[in-house]
Coordinates of C-alpha atoms in Angstrom, one line a residue:
M1 CA -9.4 10.1 -23.2
K2 CA -11.2 8.4 -25.8
R3 CA -10.7 4.7 -26.6
F4 CA -12.5 3.2 -29.6
V5 CA -13.2 -0.6 -29.8
K6 CA -14.7 -2.1 -32.9
S7 CA -17.8 -4.4 -32.3
I8 CA -18.5 -3.8 -28.7
R9 CA -22.0 -4.8 -27.5
V10 CA -21.5 -5.9 -23.8
L11 CA -19.2 -4.5 -21.3
I12 CA -18.2 -7.0 -18.6
V13 CA -15.8 -5.4 -15.8
A14 CA -14.2 -8.6 -15.2
L15 CA -11.6 -8.4 -12.4
V16 CA -9.8 -6.1 -10.1
I17 CA -6.2 -7.5 -9.2
G18 CA -4.3 -6.2 -6.6
A19 CA -0.4 -6.8 -5.9
N20 CA -1.2 -9.1 -3.1
S21 CA -4.4 -10.6 -4.0
T22 CA -2.7 -14.0 -4.8
F23 CA -4.5 -16.7 -2.5
A24 CA -2.1 -18.7 -0.3
A25 CA -2.9 -22.2 0.8
N26 CA -1.6 -21.7 4.0
V27 CA 0.2 -18.5 5.3
L28 CA 1.8 -20.3 8.2
V29 CA 5.5 -20.9 8.3
N30 CA 6.7 -24.3 9.6
P31 CA 3.1 -25.3 10.3
G32 CA 3.9 -29.1 11.0
F33 CA 7.0 -28.1 13.1
E34 CA 9.4 -30.3 10.6
W35 CA 11.9 -27.5 10.4
N36 CA 12.5 -27.8 14.2
P37 CA 15.5 -29.6 15.3
P38 CA 15.0 -33.6 16.4
G39 CA 14.4 -34.2 19.9
Q40 CA 13.1 -32.1 22.7
S41 CA 13.5 -28.3 22.9
Q42 CA 12.1 -24.9 23.0
N43 CA 13.4 -24.2 19.6
F44 CA 10.4 -23.3 17.4
V45 CA 11.3 -22.2 14.0
S46 CA 9.0 -19.2 13.0
W47 CA 6.9 -19.3 16.0
T48 CA 7.0 -17.2 19.3
W49 CA 6.4 -19.1 22.6
F50 CA 4.9 -17.8 25.6
G51 CA 4.5 -19.3 29.1
Q52 CA 6.8 -20.2 31.9
P53 CA 10.5 -20.1 31.2
W54 CA 11.5 -23.4 32.5
G55 CA 9.8 -25.3 29.8
N56 CA 6.1 -25.8 29.4
T57 CA 6.1 -25.3 25.8
L58 CA 8.2 -27.9 23.9
N59 CA 9.0 -29.0 20.3
E60 CA 9.3 -32.9 20.3
S61 CA 10.0 -35.5 17.7
G62 CA 9.1 -39.0 16.9
S63 CA 5.9 -40.8 17.9
P64 CA 2.9 -39.7 18.0
A65 CA 3.3 -36.9 15.3
R66 CA 0.5 -36.9 13.2
S67 CA 2.3 -36.4 10.0
G68 CA 6.3 -36.0 9.5
N69 CA 8.4 -36.4 12.7
N70 CA 7.7 -33.3 14.9
Y71 CA 4.8 -31.8 16.8
F72 CA 4.3 -29.4 19.6
K73 CA 3.8 -30.3 23.2
V74 CA 2.2 -27.8 25.9
F75 CA 1.2 -28.1 29.4
Q76 CA 0.3 -25.5 32.2
G77 CA 2.7 -23.5 34.0
F78 CA 2.2 -24.6 37.7
T79 CA 2.0 -21.3 39.1
G80 CA -0.6 -21.8 41.6
S81 CA -3.0 -19.2 39.5
V82 CA -4.7 -19.1 36.3
N83 CA -1.8 -19.1 33.6
Y84 CA -1.3 -19.4 29.8
S85 CA 1.2 -21.1 27.7
G86 CA 1.5 -21.7 24.1
I87 CA 2.8 -20.3 20.8
Y88 CA 1.7 -18.1 18.2
Q89 CA 2.8 -16.5 14.6
D90 CA 1.7 -13.1 13.2
F91 CA 1.1 -12.4 9.3
I92 CA 0.5 -9.4 7.6
S93 CA -3.2 -8.7 6.5
G94 CA -5.6 -6.1 5.8
P95 CA -9.4 -5.4 6.1
D96 CA -11.8 -7.9 4.4
A97 CA -9.1 -10.6 3.8
K98 CA -10.7 -13.9 4.6
Y99 CA -9.3 -16.9 6.0
S100 CA -10.0 -20.5 7.3
A101 CA -8.2 -21.9 10.3
D102 CA -7.8 -25.2 11.8
G103 CA -5.3 -27.9 13.2
W104 CA -4.9 -31.2 15.1
A105 CA -4.6 -32.0 18.8
Y106 CA -3.8 -35.2 20.7
T107 CA -3.9 -36.1 24.4
L108 CA -2.2 -39.1 26.0
A109 CA -4.4 -41.7 28.0
N110 CA -1.8 -41.5 30.5
D111 CA -1.3 -37.8 30.5
S112 CA -4.5 -36.4 29.7
L113 CA -6.0 -33.1 30.9
A114 CA -6.9 -32.9 34.6
G115 CA -8.9 -30.4 36.7
Q116 CA -9.9 -27.4 34.9
N117 CA -7.3 -27.0 32.3
V118 CA -8.3 -26.0 28.8
A119 CA -6.8 -25.5 25.5
W120 CA -7.9 -24.3 21.9
I121 CA -6.8 -22.6 18.8
E122 CA -7.4 -19.1 18.5
V123 CA -7.3 -16.4 15.6
T124 CA -7.2 -12.9 16.2
F125 CA -7.3 -9.8 13.8
R126 CA -5.2 -7.0 15.4
D127 CA -4.5 -3.2 14.6
A128 CA -1.0 -1.8 14.4
S129 CA -0.8 -1.4 18.2
S130 CA -1.8 -5.0 18.6
K131 CA -5.4 -4.5 19.7
I132 CA -7.6 -7.3 19.2
L133 CA -10.4 -6.2 16.7
A134 CA -11.9 -9.6 16.0
L135 CA -11.6 -12.8 17.8
Y136 CA -12.2 -16.5 16.7
R137 CA -11.5 -19.8 18.4
S138 CA -12.0 -23.5 17.9
A139 CA -14.0 -25.8 20.4
T140 CA -12.3 -25.9 23.7
I141 CA -10.6 -29.2 24.9
T142 CA -11.5 -29.8 28.5
T143 CA -11.7 -32.7 30.9
N144 CA -15.3 -33.0 30.3
V145 CA -15.0 -33.1 26.5
I146 CA -12.3 -35.8 26.9
A147 CA -14.5 -38.0 29.5
S148 CA -17.4 -37.7 27.1
G149 CA -15.5 -39.5 24.2
A150 CA -16.0 -36.3 22.1
F151 CA -12.2 -36.0 22.1
P152 CA -10.7 -39.3 22.4
K153 CA -7.4 -40.1 24.1
N154 CA -4.6 -41.3 21.9
T155 CA -6.4 -40.2 18.9
W156 CA -5.6 -36.9 16.7
G157 CA -8.6 -34.8 17.0
Y158 CA -9.6 -32.2 14.2
L159 CA -10.2 -28.5 15.3
A160 CA -11.7 -26.0 13.2
V161 CA -11.7 -22.3 14.2
T162 CA -15.3 -21.5 13.7
N163 CA -16.6 -19.7 16.9
Q164 CA -16.6 -15.8 16.7
L165 CA -16.3 -14.3 20.2
N166 CA -16.6 -10.8 21.6
P167 CA -12.9 -9.7 22.5
N168 CA -14.3 -8.1 25.6
T169 CA -16.5 -10.6 27.0
F170 CA -15.4 -13.7 25.3
A171 CA -19.1 -14.8 24.6
I172 CA -19.7 -16.5 21.4
T173 CA -21.4 -14.2 18.9
N174 CA -21.3 -16.0 15.9
T175 CA -20.4 -19.2 14.1
T176 CA -18.6 -19.1 10.8
A177 CA -15.9 -21.1 8.9
T178 CA -14.8 -17.8 7.2
L179 CA -12.9 -15.5 9.3
T180 CA -12.9 -11.9 8.0
A181 CA -10.5 -9.2 8.9
P182 CA -12.3 -6.0 10.1
A183 CA -11.6 -2.5 9.5
G184 CA -8.4 -1.4 11.0
T185 CA -6.4 -4.8 10.5
H186 CA -2.8 -4.7 10.1
Y187 CA -2.1 -8.4 10.8
V188 CA -3.6 -11.6 11.9
R189 CA -2.3 -13.8 14.7
Y190 CA -2.7 -17.8 14.7
Q191 CA -2.2 -19.0 18.3
I192 CA -2.3 -22.3 20.3
V193 CA -3.6 -21.5 23.9
F194 CA -3.2 -23.6 27.0
Q195 CA -5.0 -22.2 30.0
G196 CA -3.7 -23.8 33.1
D197 CA -5.7 -23.9 36.3
A198 CA -4.9 -22.6 39.7
L199 CA -4.7 -26.1 41.1
N200 CA -1.6 -27.1 39.3
S201 CA -3.6 -29.9 37.6
G202 CA -1.7 -32.1 35.1
G203 CA -1.9 -33.2 31.8
S204 CA -0.5 -32.2 28.3
L205 CA -1.8 -31.7 24.6
Y206 CA 0.0 -32.0 21.5
F207 CA -0.7 -30.0 18.3
D208 CA 0.5 -30.8 14.7
D209 CA -0.4 -29.9 11.1
L210 CA -1.7 -26.4 11.7
A211 CA -3.3 -24.2 9.0
L212 CA -4.2 -20.4 8.6
N213 CA -5.6 -20.5 4.9
H214 CA -6.1 -17.1 3.1
I215 CA -9.3 -18.1 1.1
G216 CA -10.7 -14.6 -0.1
G217 CA -10.2 -11.0 -0.6
S218 CA -6.9 -9.1 -1.4
L219 CA -4.5 -10.3 1.4
Y220 CA -3.8 -6.4 2.1
G221 CA -7.7 -5.7 2.1
N222 CA -8.2 -1.9 1.4
W223 CA -4.5 -1.1 1.4
N224 CA -3.6 -0.1 -2.3
V225 CA -0.6 1.0 -4.0
V226 CA -0.4 4.8 -4.1
W227 CA 3.0 5.1 -5.4
S228 CA 5.5 2.6 -6.9
D229 CA 8.7 2.3 -8.8
E230 CA 8.9 -1.0 -10.6
F231 CA 12.3 -0.2 -12.2
N232 CA 10.9 -1.4 -15.6
G233 CA 12.3 1.5 -17.6
A234 CA 15.4 1.9 -19.3
Q235 CA 17.1 4.1 -16.6
I236 CA 16.8 5.0 -13.0
D237 CA 14.1 7.7 -12.9
P238 CA 15.7 11.2 -12.3
D239 CA 12.3 12.8 -11.1
V240 CA 12.4 10.1 -8.1
W241 CA 16.0 9.4 -7.2
T242 CA 19.1 11.3 -6.7
Y243 CA 22.4 10.4 -5.1
D244 CA 24.7 11.0 -2.1
L245 CA 28.2 11.4 -3.6
G246 CA 31.6 11.0 -1.8
S247 CA 33.3 8.9 0.8
G248 CA 33.5 8.7 4.6
G249 CA 30.0 7.2 5.0
W250 CA 28.6 10.2 6.8
G251 CA 30.2 9.1 10.2
N252 CA 30.0 5.5 9.8
S253 CA 33.7 5.0 8.7
E254 CA 32.7 3.2 5.5
L255 CA 35.3 2.4 2.9
E256 CA 33.7 3.0 -0.6
Y257 CA 33.1 6.4 -2.8
Y258 CA 29.7 6.7 -3.9
T259 CA 29.0 7.9 -7.2
S260 CA 26.1 8.4 -9.7
R261 CA 27.9 6.4 -12.4
A262 CA 26.0 3.5 -14.3
Q263 CA 28.8 1.1 -13.3
N264 CA 27.5 1.5 -10.0
A265 CA 23.7 1.9 -10.3
F266 CA 21.5 1.0 -13.3
V267 CA 18.3 -0.6 -14.2
S268 CA 18.2 -3.9 -16.2
A269 CA 15.5 -6.6 -17.0
G270 CA 13.2 -4.9 -14.2
L271 CA 15.7 -4.6 -11.5
L272 CA 17.3 -1.9 -9.8
N273 CA 21.2 -2.9 -9.6
I274 CA 23.4 -1.0 -6.9
V275 CA 26.9 -2.4 -7.5
A276 CA 30.1 -2.3 -5.3
R277 CA 33.2 -2.5 -7.2
R278 CA 36.9 -3.0 -6.2
E279 CA 38.6 -0.3 -7.7
S280 CA 40.6 3.1 -6.9
F281 CA 38.3 6.0 -7.0
G282 CA 38.3 9.3 -5.2
G283 CA 41.1 8.2 -3.0
Q284 CA 38.9 4.9 -2.0
N285 CA 39.6 1.4 -2.6
Y286 CA 35.8 0.6 -3.6
T287 CA 32.8 2.4 -5.3
S288 CA 29.3 1.9 -4.7
A289 CA 25.9 3.9 -4.9
R290 CA 23.5 5.6 -2.4
L291 CA 20.1 6.5 -4.0
K292 CA 17.6 8.6 -2.2
T293 CA 14.3 10.5 -2.8
Q294 CA 15.4 13.4 -0.8
G295 CA 14.1 16.6 -2.7
R296 CA 12.2 14.6 -5.1
V297 CA 9.3 12.5 -3.2
S298 CA 8.8 12.0 0.4
W299 CA 6.0 10.2 2.6
K300 CA 4.3 10.4 5.9
Y301 CA 2.9 7.0 7.1
G302 CA 2.1 4.2 4.7
R303 CA 3.0 0.4 4.2
F304 CA 6.4 0.4 2.3
E305 CA 7.0 -2.9 0.4
W306 CA 10.4 -3.8 -1.1
R307 CA 11.2 -7.2 -3.0
A308 CA 15.1 -7.5 -3.0
R309 CA 18.1 -9.6 -2.7
F310 CA 21.4 -8.8 -1.3
P311 CA 25.4 -9.8 -1.7
S312 CA 27.2 -11.4 0.9
G313 CA 31.0 -10.8 2.0
V314 CA 33.2 -9.4 4.7
G315 CA 32.4 -5.7 5.1
V316 CA 29.2 -5.9 2.8
W317 CA 26.7 -3.8 4.3
P318 CA 23.4 -3.3 2.3
A319 CA 20.4 -1.2 3.6
L320 CA 17.0 -0.1 2.8
W321 CA 16.0 2.7 5.4
L322 CA 14.2 6.3 5.6
L323 CA 15.4 9.7 7.1
G324 CA 13.2 12.7 8.3
T325 CA 13.2 15.2 5.5
N326 CA 14.2 18.1 8.1
I327 CA 17.6 16.4 8.4
S328 CA 19.2 19.3 7.0
S329 CA 17.9 21.7 9.5
I330 CA 18.0 19.9 12.7
G331 CA 20.4 17.2 11.9
W332 CA 20.6 13.4 13.0
P333 CA 19.2 11.5 15.1
Q334 CA 16.9 14.3 16.0
C335 CA 15.2 14.1 12.3
G336 CA 14.6 10.3 12.8
E337 CA 15.9 7.3 11.0
I338 CA 13.8 4.1 10.2
D339 CA 15.9 1.1 9.0
A340 CA 13.6 -1.2 7.2
V341 CA 16.5 -3.7 6.3
E342 CA 19.9 -3.8 7.4
I343 CA 22.4 -6.7 6.9
K344 CA 26.0 -7.7 7.6
G345 CA 27.4 -9.4 4.7
T346 CA 28.7 -12.2 7.0
A347 CA 25.5 -13.2 8.6
M348 CA 23.0 -13.4 5.5
S349 CA 20.7 -15.5 7.5
K350 CA 19.7 -12.5 9.8
I351 CA 18.2 -9.1 8.9
Q352 CA 17.8 -6.0 11.2
G353 CA 15.1 -3.4 11.5
S354 CA 15.8 -0.5 13.8
L355 CA 14.6 3.0 14.8
H356 CA 16.9 5.8 15.7
S357 CA 15.7 8.9 17.0
G358 CA 17.8 9.4 20.2
S359 CA 15.9 6.5 21.8
D360 CA 17.2 3.4 19.7
S361 CA 15.0 0.2 19.3
T362 CA 15.8 -2.8 17.2
A363 CA 15.1 -6.4 16.6
I364 CA 16.7 -9.3 14.2
Y365 CA 14.8 -11.5 12.0
T366 CA 16.2 -15.0 11.2
F367 CA 15.5 -16.7 8.1
P368 CA 13.8 -20.2 8.7
N369 CA 15.1 -23.5 7.1
G370 CA 18.4 -22.3 5.6
E371 CA 17.0 -19.3 3.9
S372 CA 19.4 -16.3 3.2
A373 CA 19.0 -12.7 2.2
T374 CA 21.0 -13.7 -0.8
N375 CA 17.7 -14.8 -2.4
F376 CA 14.8 -12.5 -3.1
H377 CA 12.5 -11.8 -0.4
T378 CA 9.7 -9.3 0.5
Y379 CA 10.3 -6.7 3.2
V380 CA 7.7 -4.5 4.5
L381 CA 7.9 -1.6 6.9
D382 CA 4.3 -0.7 8.3
W383 CA 4.4 2.9 9.4
T384 CA 1.4 4.2 11.3
T385 CA 0.6 7.1 13.5
N386 CA 1.2 5.2 16.7
A387 CA 3.1 2.2 15.9
I388 CA 5.8 0.9 13.5
L389 CA 6.1 -2.7 12.1
W390 CA 8.5 -4.9 10.6
F391 CA 7.7 -8.0 8.3
V392 CA 9.7 -10.2 6.4
D393 CA 7.8 -12.5 3.7
G394 CA 4.7 -11.4 5.5
Q395 CA 5.9 -12.4 9.0
L396 CA 5.6 -9.8 11.8
Y397 CA 8.9 -9.8 13.9
Q398 CA 8.9 -6.4 15.4
T399 CA 6.6 -3.8 16.8
Q400 CA 7.5 -0.3 18.1
T401 CA 4.8 1.8 20.0
N402 CA 6.9 4.0 21.8
W403 CA 9.9 6.2 21.4
W404 CA 11.4 9.6 22.0
S405 CA 13.6 12.3 20.5
E406 CA 15.8 15.4 21.7
V407 CA 13.3 17.6 19.9
G408 CA 10.1 16.2 21.5
S409 CA 8.1 13.4 23.0
Y410 CA 6.0 10.4 21.5
P411 CA 5.4 10.4 18.5
T412 CA 8.2 12.7 17.5
P413 CA 10.2 12.5 15.3
F414 CA 8.0 9.7 13.3
N415 CA 5.2 12.1 12.7
Q416 CA 6.7 13.9 9.7
P417 CA 7.6 13.2 6.2
F418 CA 10.6 10.8 5.5
F419 CA 12.5 10.0 2.2
V420 CA 13.9 6.7 1.3
I421 CA 17.6 5.7 1.0
M422 CA 18.9 2.5 -0.6
N423 CA 22.5 1.7 -0.5
L424 CA 25.3 -0.7 -0.5
A425 CA 28.2 0.2 1.7
I426 CA 31.6 -1.5 2.0
G427 CA 33.2 -1.7 5.6
G428 CA 32.3 0.5 8.5
N429 CA 31.2 0.6 12.1
Y430 CA 28.3 -1.9 11.6
V431 CA 30.1 -4.5 9.9
G432 CA 33.2 -4.4 12.6
N433 CA 35.4 -2.0 10.6
P434 CA 37.1 -5.0 8.8
S435 CA 40.5 -3.8 6.8
S436 CA 40.7 -3.6 2.9
A437 CA 42.8 -6.7 3.3
E438 CA 40.3 -8.7 5.0
I439 CA 37.5 -7.5 2.6
N440 CA 39.4 -8.3 -0.6
A441 CA 40.4 -11.9 0.8
N442 CA 36.9 -12.7 1.6
T443 CA 34.5 -10.8 -0.8
V444 CA 33.7 -11.2 -4.3
F445 CA 33.3 -8.2 -6.5
P446 CA 31.5 -6.8 -7.9
A447 CA 28.9 -7.2 -5.2
V448 CA 25.5 -6.5 -6.5
M449 CA 22.3 -5.5 -4.6
Q450 CA 19.0 -6.1 -6.6
V451 CA 15.6 -4.4 -5.9
D452 CA 12.7 -5.5 -7.8
Y453 CA 10.4 -3.0 -6.7
L454 CA 9.2 -0.4 -4.0
R455 CA 5.8 -0.1 -3.5
I456 CA 3.8 2.2 -0.8
Y457 CA 0.5 1.4 0.0
N458 CA -2.1 3.5 1.9
Q459 CA -5.6 2.6 3.2
T460 CA -8.0 4.0 0.2
P461 CA -11.5 3.3 -1.0
P462 CA -11.9 0.3 -3.1
L463 CA -10.0 -0.2 -6.4
K464 CA -12.9 -0.8 -8.7
I465 CA -14.2 0.1 -12.2
S466 CA -17.1 2.2 -12.7
A467 CA -19.1 2.2 -15.8
A468 CA -21.7 4.9 -17.1
P469 CA -23.5 5.5 -20.5
Q470 CA -21.9 8.4 -22.3
N471 CA -22.5 9.8 -25.7
G472 CA -23.7 6.4 -27.3
G473 CA -20.6 4.4 -25.5
I474 CA -19.5 3.7 -22.2
M475 CA -17.2 5.7 -19.8
L476 CA -14.9 3.8 -17.7
S477 CA -13.4 5.3 -14.6
W478 CA -11.4 4.3 -11.6
P479 CA -9.8 5.8 -8.7
S480 CA -7.0 8.2 -9.3
N481 CA -5.1 8.0 -6.2
I482 CA -4.3 4.1 -6.8
I483 CA -1.5 3.1 -9.1
C484 CA -3.1 0.7 -11.5
R485 CA -3.5 -0.2 -15.3
L486 CA -6.5 -0.7 -17.5
Q487 CA -6.1 -4.0 -19.3
E488 CA -8.6 -5.5 -21.9
Q489 CA -9.2 -8.9 -23.3
I490 CA -11.5 -9.2 -26.3
A491 CA -12.6 -12.8 -26.3
L492 CA -15.7 -14.7 -24.9
P493 CA -15.1 -17.4 -22.5
S494 CA -17.7 -19.4 -24.3
A495 CA -15.3 -19.2 -27.4
G496 CA -12.7 -21.2 -25.9
L497 CA -10.2 -18.7 -26.7
T498 CA -7.4 -17.8 -24.1
L499 CA -5.9 -14.4 -24.9
D500 CA -3.6 -12.4 -22.6
W501 CA -4.5 -9.3 -20.9
N502 CA -3.1 -6.4 -22.6
D503 CA -2.5 -2.8 -21.0
I504 CA -4.3 0.0 -22.7
A505 CA -2.2 3.0 -23.2
I506 CA -3.8 5.9 -21.5
T507 CA -2.5 8.4 -19.2
S508 CA -5.7 9.4 -17.1
N509 CA -8.2 7.3 -14.8
A510 CA -11.0 7.3 -17.4
T511 CA -11.6 6.2 -20.9
W512 CA -14.4 6.2 -23.3
I513 CA -15.6 3.0 -25.3
E514 CA -17.7 3.1 -28.2
A515 CA -20.3 0.4 -28.0
T516 CA -21.5 -1.7 -31.1
N517 CA -21.8 -5.5 -31.5
A518 CA -19.3 -8.0 -29.5
A519 CA -18.0 -8.4 -26.1
A520 CA -15.0 -6.9 -24.1
F521 CA -13.6 -7.6 -20.9
Y522 CA -11.8 -5.1 -18.8
R523 CA -9.8 -5.3 -15.4
L524 CA -7.5 -3.2 -13.2
Q525 CA -4.2 -4.3 -12.5
S526 CA -2.2 -2.9 -9.6
P527 CA 0.4 -1.8 -9.7

């Protein structure tokens, strides 16, 4: 397509902006342990602890917290052999994302490290099956370091993660303040590690004010949007979405009648609204909608990302999920089911992600600090050839790497195309089969589930603009398999003007620009 712009002398390709390129000051959740309950416990909000079950990893409050009121305490497991204790947190990432990491540590004069006990902060980049691809550590805290005065007792000491190690030999290979995710990265792990010796030596360490800062590169790296529905149109796209119609919930004992009416499913203000109503219809007391891409579009592998919020109430059962496209020929569960999000309306602080294939696997994520699924959150299902991962707001809470089906061994059935379903059920087995009387007394209707977008990412070559002279002008082109928009801003920064970026209305991945006398700025926006 040709694009003529008056007075263009210099072409500057300014930016390539991805959907997840916003830098975050600190991707860790609850980095100072202030969301933990007061006192002493093993309740670590948004952290996973490891070590001996009787309590050598502790949340504590009061002095000597570096800031706020809480801190983390760890000591060895006293197992008579080398042992490891600590906490970790996993966050979604992609290749070439860049981070810095640090934290603060403290040891008491009357409880300092003894023997060969060692502690450090560690950052690892991992693939979908949790294999370590790159390893970074802070300086280690040892009895010798404490005795030398390099890590004074009764004083908070700063630990920066700057040593790059060989993941196989643990030898230091480089020193850098920038931690770069290598090829194959699906997530990054921040971890506090206490290595206890075999002599049952004593001593503890405290940690506080931890940080894993995203400082450069797109958070998702070379994961780019290859398909999306932003729900920005005037109606639900009939080329993408169709409907399940009727009642009974396909064996789930649901109480609604699914329709394709605009009263139950519509797009408004950039949001898909799926609405459950209390009304008599088709012999049922409720109506709702169940949208699906079956027969329209399907996918095999990818990073599926929704931004959505869900209604609460007795009997309310919203879900975002996938089914194998061969369900009509081999049935369920042989076709496979992946539940990205499933919620009980009476427990909005928790969401569930599951696999169903004959062997069932599931996990529950609990929102931190009083958050709820009634607010907008980002839900990601990362589906690869050998693993499936679930994230909420970037936090990894479940990884599945083994399953089976009556029609085949691993990786069957999750090695074939699946289609997406989004629905809002009322009643049914999952929510405990409440009666209509219970639902009506405890649930506000209409109940509305809203989806901001569905984006599907794959690993692709970089999203970038190529510029080449052609016929006295410049031909701009960019990858055709990435969902993006070309935008322009005709203004020089030196002119002191601030203009919005405007979409260029084109339908291909190339446009020709006539070059004359001024400057123009172009960028790609994805999606």
